[in-house]
Amino acid sequence: MSIIKNRKLFQANTPNYPLGYSNNFLTDGFYHDLEKEVISFTNESEHDKSVGWKPVRHSLKEFANSNHRVLGGGYEGDTIEKFQEIFKQRGLEYLPKLFKSLNSQKFANKIYEDLGLSTSNVKPLKLRDKNDSIGLYDFLNYENVYMNFKLSCYPPGSGIAFHRDNQRKLVGMLLYFGFSDGINREVGGTQFASDHKAEDGWNKLQENHSFHENSNLEIVHDHKPQPNSFAAFFINDSSWHRIDPYEAEGDIYRLNLQINFMRSRKLNFLSKIANKFLRKI
């Protein structure tokens, strides 16, 4: 039985990059048990150095002192193995089931179809192991991707300045678990922007994480961090988004799981030749 509801994602008005979202992504019974496990795990493992939580360094001073921590991520392609080892050590039940469902060709097909990536001239996604060598046929006919995960805890006062994500990612996704105290809030979510006001070439001159406001960017979808909500977006020069800091009392944090389809770069000999040729034309 699928734990992901069989509903197409809603489309947001982001003219220069596809963005889809759901306010009720996983089946209700499974999500209820998953959220309890995620909050319990993040609370109990906060000070366990063997788990591997890392602080986040912020480029903007107003976010620099927040106790924002993450688990996983990076570009090495080993986060699935690292999470699986943690799940095994701690006897977790629902997070492994979630990862198995997300790390599947069926899920890759859903995201491809729901975001309408074919209209953005993106080839069908082929999910593969990070160590696979891509043959010529797959190189020419698919966007070859592998999965990457990161769990994030945002305490009061934390935020992230406007950025587009590294384009080693093809699609970025966010699954929200709400707040650790179980209170629903409509603050501290993710704000997705459109750059339709900007002049041609403006994007090429901008650096990620260098500003939190900009007159060339208009917020077109403010995704509230409601439990069991989800957002997915195609990453390009226009996929600007940020996280506004929020205020709250007590030792709480907002939780989300970042899910990424990473571009696979391991090409075999023939694929490398084809890649060089295509770059020249």
PDB file of N, CA, C and O in Angstrom, residues 56-114:
ATOM      1  N   VAL A  56      24.467  25.083  11.140  1.00  0.00           N
ATOM      2  CA  VAL A  56      24.427  25.739   9.836  1.00  0.00           C
ATOM      3  C   VAL A  56      25.065  27.114   9.943  1.00  0.00           C
ATOM      4  O   VAL A  56      24.737  27.889  10.845  1.00  0.00           O
ATOM      5  N   ARG A  57      25.971  27.405   9.046  1.00  0.00           N
ATOM      6  CA  ARG A  57      26.595  28.725   9.003  1.00  0.00           C
ATOM      7  C   ARG A  57      25.811  29.621   8.058  1.00  0.00           C
ATOM      8  O   ARG A  57      25.540  29.249   6.918  1.00  0.00           O
ATOM      9  N   HIS A  58      25.449  30.808   8.539  1.00  0.00           N
ATOM     10  CA  HIS A  58      24.645  31.735   7.745  1.00  0.00           C
ATOM     11  C   HIS A  58      25.496  32.899   7.266  1.00  0.00           C
ATOM     12  O   HIS A  58      26.324  33.436   8.010  1.00  0.00           O
ATOM     13  N   SER A  59      25.261  33.292   6.021  1.00  0.00           N
ATOM     14  CA  SER A  59      26.030  34.401   5.453  1.00  0.00           C
ATOM     15  C   SER A  59      25.514  35.758   5.932  1.00  0.00           C
ATOM     16  O   SER A  59      26.262  36.728   5.955  1.00  0.00           O
ATOM     17  N   LEU A  60      24.242  35.843   6.313  1.00  0.00           N
ATOM     18  CA  LEU A  60      23.680  37.093   6.803  1.00  0.00           C
ATOM     19  C   LEU A  60      23.746  37.121   8.328  1.00  0.00           C
ATOM     20  O   LEU A  60      23.381  36.160   9.002  1.00  0.00           O
ATOM     21  N   LYS A  61      24.195  38.265   8.880  1.00  0.00           N
ATOM     22  CA  LYS A  61      24.437  38.370  10.319  1.00  0.00           C
ATOM     23  C   LYS A  61      23.178  38.150  11.146  1.00  0.00           C
ATOM     24  O   LYS A  61      23.243  37.625  12.258  1.00  0.00           O
ATOM     25  N   GLU A  62      22.015  38.555  10.611  1.00  0.00           N
ATOM     26  CA  GLU A  62      20.797  38.436  11.423  1.00  0.00           C
ATOM     27  C   GLU A  62      20.414  36.980  11.691  1.00  0.00           C
ATOM     28  O   GLU A  62      19.599  36.691  12.571  1.00  0.00           O
ATOM     29  N   PHE A  63      20.992  36.027  10.949  1.00  0.00           N
ATOM     30  CA  PHE A  63      20.701  34.613  11.172  1.00  0.00           C
ATOM     31  C   PHE A  63      21.875  33.872  11.800  1.00  0.00           C
ATOM     32  O   PHE A  63      21.776  32.684  12.085  1.00  0.00           O
ATOM     33  N   ALA A  64      22.991  34.568  12.011  1.00  0.00           N
ATOM     34  CA  ALA A  64      24.252  33.898  12.338  1.00  0.00           C
ATOM     35  C   ALA A  64      24.249  33.223  13.700  1.00  0.00           C
ATOM     36  O   ALA A  64      24.966  32.244  13.907  1.00  0.00           O
ATOM     37  N   ASN A  65      23.479  33.712  14.658  1.00  0.00           N
ATOM     38  CA  ASN A  65      23.535  33.161  16.011  1.00  0.00           C
ATOM     39  C   ASN A  65      22.450  32.128  16.300  1.00  0.00           C
ATOM     40  O   ASN A  65      22.341  31.646  17.423  1.00  0.00           O
ATOM     41  N   SER A  66      21.658  31.784  15.320  1.00  0.00           N
ATOM     42  CA  SER A  66      20.580  30.833  15.565  1.00  0.00           C
ATOM     43  C   SER A  66      21.132  29.406  15.638  1.00  0.00           C
ATOM     44  O   SER A  66      22.109  29.062  14.986  1.00  0.00           O
ATOM     45  N   ASN A  67      20.501  28.573  16.450  1.00  0.00           N
ATOM     46  CA  ASN A  67      20.930  27.186  16.646  1.00  0.00           C
ATOM     47  C   ASN A  67      20.254  26.287  15.613  1.00  0.00           C
ATOM     48  O   ASN A  67      19.560  25.335  15.934  1.00  0.00           O
ATOM     49  N   HIS A  68      20.503  26.597  14.376  1.00  0.00           N
ATOM     50  CA  HIS A  68      19.935  25.852  13.254  1.00  0.00           C
ATOM     51  C   HIS A  68      20.840  24.655  12.972  1.00  0.00           C
ATOM     52  O   HIS A  68      22.031  24.806  12.736  1.00  0.00           O
ATOM     53  N   ARG A  69      20.279  23.434  12.999  1.00  0.00           N
ATOM     54  CA  ARG A  69      21.094  22.240  12.791  1.00  0.00           C
ATOM     55  C   ARG A  69      20.493  21.342  11.721  1.00  0.00           C
ATOM     56  O   ARG A  69      19.285  21.344  11.484  1.00  0.00           O
ATOM     57  N   VAL A  70      21.363  20.583  11.063  1.00  0.00           N
ATOM     58  CA  VAL A  70      20.931  19.698   9.978  1.00  0.00           C
ATOM     59  C   VAL A  70      21.614  18.347  10.117  1.00  0.00           C
ATOM     60  O   VAL A  70      22.692  18.216  10.706  1.00  0.00           O
ATOM     61  N   LEU A  71      20.980  17.352   9.519  1.00  0.00           N
ATOM     62  CA  LEU A  71      21.524  15.996   9.483  1.00  0.00           C
ATOM     63  C   LEU A  71      21.433  15.503   8.050  1.00  0.00           C
ATOM     64  O   LEU A  71      20.360  15.488   7.464  1.00  0.00           O
ATOM     65  N   GLY A  72      22.579  15.117   7.490  1.00  0.00           N
ATOM     66  CA  GLY A  72      22.611  14.643   6.108  1.00  0.00           C
ATOM     67  C   GLY A  72      22.950  15.757   5.143  1.00  0.00           C
ATOM     68  O   GLY A  72      23.570  16.755   5.501  1.00  0.00           O
ATOM     69  N   GLY A  73      22.536  15.607   3.893  1.00  0.00           N
ATOM     70  CA  GLY A  73      22.815  16.596   2.867  1.00  0.00           C
ATOM     71  C   GLY A  73      24.201  16.434   2.287  1.00  0.00           C
ATOM     72  O   GLY A  73      24.827  15.379   2.393  1.00  0.00           O
ATOM     73  N   GLY A  74      24.699  17.494   1.659  1.00  0.00           N
ATOM     74  CA  GLY A  74      25.992  17.422   0.992  1.00  0.00           C
ATOM     75  C   GLY A  74      25.844  16.842  -0.403  1.00  0.00           C
ATOM     76  O   GLY A  74      24.751  16.523  -0.861  1.00  0.00           O
ATOM     77  N   TYR A  75      26.967  16.670  -1.088  1.00  0.00           N
ATOM     78  CA  TYR A  75      26.935  16.233  -2.479  1.00  0.00           C
ATOM     79  C   TYR A  75      27.660  14.908  -2.705  1.00  0.00           C
ATOM     80  O   TYR A  75      27.878  14.507  -3.835  1.00  0.00           O
ATOM     81  N   GLU A  76      28.008  14.214  -1.628  1.00  0.00           N
ATOM     82  CA  GLU A  76      28.767  12.982  -1.788  1.00  0.00           C
ATOM     83  C   GLU A  76      27.901  11.810  -2.241  1.00  0.00           C
ATOM     84  O   GLU A  76      28.409  10.806  -2.710  1.00  0.00           O
ATOM     85  N   GLY A  77      26.594  11.927  -2.055  1.00  0.00           N
ATOM     86  CA  GLY A  77      25.709  10.845  -2.486  1.00  0.00           C
ATOM     87  C   GLY A  77      25.632   9.687  -1.522  1.00  0.00           C
ATOM     88  O   GLY A  77      25.202   8.592  -1.887  1.00  0.00           O
ATOM     89  N   ASP A  78      26.046   9.888  -0.269  1.00  0.00           N
ATOM     90  CA  ASP A  78      26.054   8.789   0.698  1.00  0.00           C
ATOM     91  C   ASP A  78      25.045   8.975   1.817  1.00  0.00           C
ATOM     92  O   ASP A  78      25.090   8.253   2.818  1.00  0.00           O
ATOM     93  N   THR A  79      24.128   9.932   1.677  1.00  0.00           N
ATOM     94  CA  THR A  79      23.228  10.210   2.802  1.00  0.00           C
ATOM     95  C   THR A  79      22.256   9.065   3.062  1.00  0.00           C
ATOM     96  O   THR A  79      21.871   8.840   4.200  1.00  0.00           O
ATOM     97  N   ILE A  80      21.857   8.331   2.037  1.00  0.00           N
ATOM     98  CA  ILE A  80      20.933   7.218   2.256  1.00  0.00           C
ATOM     99  C   ILE A  80      21.578   6.173   3.150  1.00  0.00           C
ATOM    100  O   ILE A  80      20.971   5.699   4.126  1.00  0.00           O
ATOM    101  N   GLU A  81      22.819   5.813   2.852  1.00  0.00           N
ATOM    102  CA  GLU A  81      23.521   4.819   3.661  1.00  0.00           C
ATOM    103  C   GLU A  81      23.709   5.302   5.099  1.00  0.00           C
ATOM    104  O   GLU A  81      23.546   4.531   6.055  1.00  0.00           O
ATOM    105  N   LYS A  82      24.056   6.591   5.266  1.00  0.00           N
ATOM    106  CA  LYS A  82      24.255   7.130   6.608  1.00  0.00           C
ATOM    107  C   LYS A  82      22.960   7.129   7.402  1.00  0.00           C
ATOM    108  O   LYS A  82      22.942   6.771   8.588  1.00  0.00           O
ATOM    109  N   PHE A  83      21.860   7.539   6.773  1.00  0.00           N
ATOM    110  CA  PHE A  83      20.569   7.527   7.463  1.00  0.00           C
ATOM    111  C   PHE A  83      20.154   6.094   7.794  1.00  0.00           C
ATOM    112  O   PHE A  83      19.625   5.832   8.884  1.00  0.00           O
ATOM    113  N   GLN A  84      20.352   5.167   6.880  1.00  0.00           N
ATOM    114  CA  GLN A  84      19.954   3.784   7.128  1.00  0.00           C
ATOM    115  C   GLN A  84      20.684   3.211   8.336  1.00  0.00           C
ATOM    116  O   GLN A  84      20.100   2.453   9.120  1.00  0.00           O
ATOM    117  N   GLU A  85      21.954   3.576   8.498  1.00  0.00           N
ATOM    118  CA  GLU A  85      22.713   3.104   9.655  1.00  0.00           C
ATOM    119  C   GLU A  85      22.147   3.689  10.950  1.00  0.00           C
ATOM    120  O   GLU A  85      22.023   2.979  11.964  1.00  0.00           O
ATOM    121  N   ILE A  86      21.777   4.969  10.909  1.00  0.00           N
ATOM    122  CA  ILE A  86      21.168   5.607  12.088  1.00  0.00           C
ATOM    123  C   ILE A  86      19.826   4.950  12.404  1.00  0.00           C
ATOM    124  O   ILE A  86      19.513   4.662  13.571  1.00  0.00           O
ATOM    125  N   PHE A  87      19.013   4.717  11.379  1.00  0.00           N
ATOM    126  CA  PHE A  87      17.698   4.091  11.588  1.00  0.00           C
ATOM    127  C   PHE A  87      17.857   2.729  12.250  1.00  0.00           C
ATOM    128  O   PHE A  87      17.101   2.373  13.164  1.00  0.00           O
ATOM    129  N   LYS A  88      18.851   1.961  11.782  1.00  0.00           N
ATOM    130  CA  LYS A  88      19.078   0.620  12.318  1.00  0.00           C
ATOM    131  C   LYS A  88      19.522   0.690  13.770  1.00  0.00           C
ATOM    132  O   LYS A  88      19.025  -0.067  14.615  1.00  0.00           O
ATOM    133  N   GLN A  89      20.461   1.601  14.070  1.00  0.00           N
ATOM    134  CA  GLN A  89      20.982   1.716  15.432  1.00  0.00           C
ATOM    135  C   GLN A  89      19.896   2.126  16.413  1.00  0.00           C
ATOM    136  O   GLN A  89      19.901   1.683  17.569  1.00  0.00           O
ATOM    137  N   ARG A  90      18.968   2.956  15.977  1.00  0.00           N
ATOM    138  CA  ARG A  90      17.955   3.494  16.894  1.00  0.00           C
ATOM    139  C   ARG A  90      16.617   2.761  16.794  1.00  0.00           C
ATOM    140  O   ARG A  90      15.655   3.139  17.459  1.00  0.00           O
ATOM    141  N   GLY A  91      16.562   1.739  15.974  1.00  0.00           N
ATOM    142  CA  GLY A  91      15.348   0.942  15.883  1.00  0.00           C
ATOM    143  C   GLY A  91      14.150   1.702  15.346  1.00  0.00           C
ATOM    144  O   GLY A  91      13.008   1.461  15.781  1.00  0.00           O
ATOM    145  N   LEU A  92      14.374   2.616  14.420  1.00  0.00           N
ATOM    146  CA  LEU A  92      13.276   3.409  13.867  1.00  0.00           C
ATOM    147  C   LEU A  92      12.481   2.584  12.859  1.00  0.00           C
ATOM    148  O   LEU A  92      13.021   1.733  12.154  1.00  0.00           O
ATOM    149  N   GLU A  93      11.191   2.864  12.763  1.00  0.00           N
ATOM    150  CA  GLU A  93      10.284   2.076  11.924  1.00  0.00           C
ATOM    151  C   GLU A  93       9.733   2.847  10.733  1.00  0.00           C
ATOM    152  O   GLU A  93       9.692   2.320   9.609  1.00  0.00           O
ATOM    153  N   TYR A  94       9.321   4.094  10.956  1.00  0.00           N
ATOM    154  CA  TYR A  94       8.577   4.803   9.919  1.00  0.00           C
ATOM    155  C   TYR A  94       9.470   5.616   8.982  1.00  0.00           C
ATOM    156  O   TYR A  94       9.171   5.738   7.787  1.00  0.00           O
ATOM    157  N   LEU A  95      10.556   6.169   9.480  1.00  0.00           N
ATOM    158  CA  LEU A  95      11.484   6.879   8.598  1.00  0.00           C
ATOM    159  C   LEU A  95      12.072   5.956   7.529  1.00  0.00           C
ATOM    160  O   LEU A  95      12.168   6.353   6.359  1.00  0.00           O
ATOM    161  N   PRO A  96      12.482   4.722   7.857  1.00  0.00           N
ATOM    162  CA  PRO A  96      12.962   3.826   6.792  1.00  0.00           C
ATOM    163  C   PRO A  96      11.904   3.555   5.724  1.00  0.00           C
ATOM    164  O   PRO A  96      12.226   3.485   4.533  1.00  0.00           O
ATOM    165  N   LYS A  97      10.647   3.424   6.138  1.00  0.00           N
ATOM    166  CA  LYS A  97       9.574   3.196   5.169  1.00  0.00           C
ATOM    167  C   LYS A  97       9.390   4.417   4.269  1.00  0.00           C
ATOM    168  O   LYS A  97       9.146   4.288   3.067  1.00  0.00           O
ATOM    169  N   LEU A  98       9.503   5.609   4.855  1.00  0.00           N
ATOM    170  CA  LEU A  98       9.392   6.836   4.068  1.00  0.00           C
ATOM    171  C   LEU A  98      10.514   6.905   3.035  1.00  0.00           C
ATOM    172  O   LEU A  98      10.271   7.180   1.857  1.00  0.00           O
ATOM    173  N   PHE A  99      11.748   6.673   3.472  1.00  0.00           N
ATOM    174  CA  PHE A  99      12.888   6.757   2.556  1.00  0.00           C
ATOM    175  C   PHE A  99      12.749   5.743   1.418  1.00  0.00           C
ATOM    176  O   PHE A  99      13.075   6.039   0.265  1.00  0.00           O
ATOM    177  N   LYS A 100      12.289   4.543   1.735  1.00  0.00           N
ATOM    178  CA  LYS A 100      12.118   3.518   0.708  1.00  0.00           C
ATOM    179  C   LYS A 100      11.092   3.951  -0.333  1.00  0.00           C
ATOM    180  O   LYS A 100      11.284   3.748  -1.541  1.00  0.00           O
ATOM    181  N   SER A 101      10.008   4.571   0.113  1.00  0.00           N
ATOM    182  CA  SER A 101       8.970   5.021  -0.807  1.00  0.00           C
ATOM    183  C   SER A 101       9.456   6.175  -1.682  1.00  0.00           C
ATOM    184  O   SER A 101       9.143   6.243  -2.876  1.00  0.00           O
ATOM    185  N   LEU A 102      10.237   7.097  -1.105  1.00  0.00           N
ATOM    186  CA  LEU A 102      10.726   8.248  -1.857  1.00  0.00           C
ATOM    187  C   LEU A 102      11.858   7.861  -2.811  1.00  0.00           C
ATOM    188  O   LEU A 102      11.950   8.407  -3.916  1.00  0.00           O
ATOM    189  N   ASN A 103      12.700   6.944  -2.384  1.00  0.00           N
ATOM    190  CA  ASN A 103      13.835   6.521  -3.204  1.00  0.00           C
ATOM    191  C   ASN A 103      13.397   5.419  -4.164  1.00  0.00           C
ATOM    192  O   ASN A 103      13.862   4.287  -4.114  1.00  0.00           O
ATOM    193  N   SER A 104      12.483   5.777  -5.069  1.00  0.00           N
ATOM    194  CA  SER A 104      11.903   4.800  -5.988  1.00  0.00           C
ATOM    195  C   SER A 104      11.638   5.445  -7.342  1.00  0.00           C
ATOM    196  O   SER A 104      11.407   6.654  -7.433  1.00  0.00           O
ATOM    197  N   GLN A 105      11.658   4.635  -8.377  1.00  0.00           N
ATOM    198  CA  GLN A 105      11.363   5.142  -9.717  1.00  0.00           C
ATOM    199  C   GLN A 105       9.919   5.611  -9.804  1.00  0.00           C
ATOM    200  O   GLN A 105       9.604   6.573 -10.518  1.00  0.00           O
ATOM    201  N   LYS A 106       9.023   4.957  -9.069  1.00  0.00           N
ATOM    202  CA  LYS A 106       7.620   5.370  -9.060  1.00  0.00           C
ATOM    203  C   LYS A 106       7.478   6.807  -8.574  1.00  0.00           C
ATOM    204  O   LYS A 106       6.723   7.602  -9.167  1.00  0.00           O
ATOM    205  N   PHE A 107       8.194   7.171  -7.514  1.00  0.00           N
ATOM    206  CA  PHE A 107       8.133   8.532  -7.001  1.00  0.00           C
ATOM    207  C   PHE A 107       8.777   9.505  -7.989  1.00  0.00           C
ATOM    208  O   PHE A 107       8.268  10.610  -8.200  1.00  0.00           O
ATOM    209  N   ALA A 108       9.890   9.124  -8.592  1.00  0.00           N
ATOM    210  CA  ALA A 108      10.536   9.978  -9.593  1.00  0.00           C
ATOM    211  C   ALA A 108       9.583  10.255 -10.754  1.00  0.00           C
ATOM    212  O   ALA A 108       9.496  11.389 -11.246  1.00  0.00           O
ATOM    213  N   ASN A 109       8.847   9.241 -11.183  1.00  0.00           N
ATOM    214  CA  ASN A 109       7.885   9.428 -12.275  1.00  0.00           C
ATOM    215  C   ASN A 109       6.773  10.388 -11.870  1.00  0.00           C
ATOM    216  O   ASN A 109       6.333  11.223 -12.680  1.00  0.00           O
ATOM    217  N   LYS A 110       6.318  10.275 -10.628  1.00  0.00           N
ATOM    218  CA  LYS A 110       5.248  11.158 -10.146  1.00  0.00           C
ATOM    219  C   LYS A 110       5.692  12.613 -10.178  1.00  0.00           C
ATOM    220  O   LYS A 110       4.961  13.485 -10.661  1.00  0.00           O
ATOM    221  N   ILE A 111       6.888  12.880  -9.653  1.00  0.00           N
ATOM    222  CA  ILE A 111       7.376  14.259  -9.611  1.00  0.00           C
ATOM    223  C   ILE A 111       7.567  14.793 -11.026  1.00  0.00           C
ATOM    224  O   ILE A 111       7.218  15.952 -11.314  1.00  0.00           O
ATOM    225  N   TYR A 112       8.098  13.975 -11.916  1.00  0.00           N
ATOM    226  CA  TYR A 112       8.293  14.395 -13.309  1.00  0.00           C
ATOM    227  C   TYR A 112       6.961  14.797 -13.940  1.00  0.00           C
ATOM    228  O   TYR A 112       6.854  15.837 -14.602  1.00  0.00           O
ATOM    229  N   GLU A 113       5.941  13.985 -13.726  1.00  0.00           N
ATOM    230  CA  GLU A 113       4.625  14.253 -14.317  1.00  0.00           C
ATOM    231  C   GLU A 113       3.920  15.418 -13.630  1.00  0.00           C
ATOM    232  O   GLU A 113       3.350  16.289 -14.289  1.00  0.00           O
ATOM    233  N   ASP A 114       3.960  15.451 -12.291  1.00  0.00           N
ATOM    234  CA  ASP A 114       3.235  16.491 -11.555  1.00  0.00           C
ATOM    235  C   ASP A 114       3.818  17.881 -11.814  1.00  0.00           C
ATOM    236  O   ASP A 114       3.084  18.876 -11.832  1.00  0.00           O
TER     237      ASP A 114
END
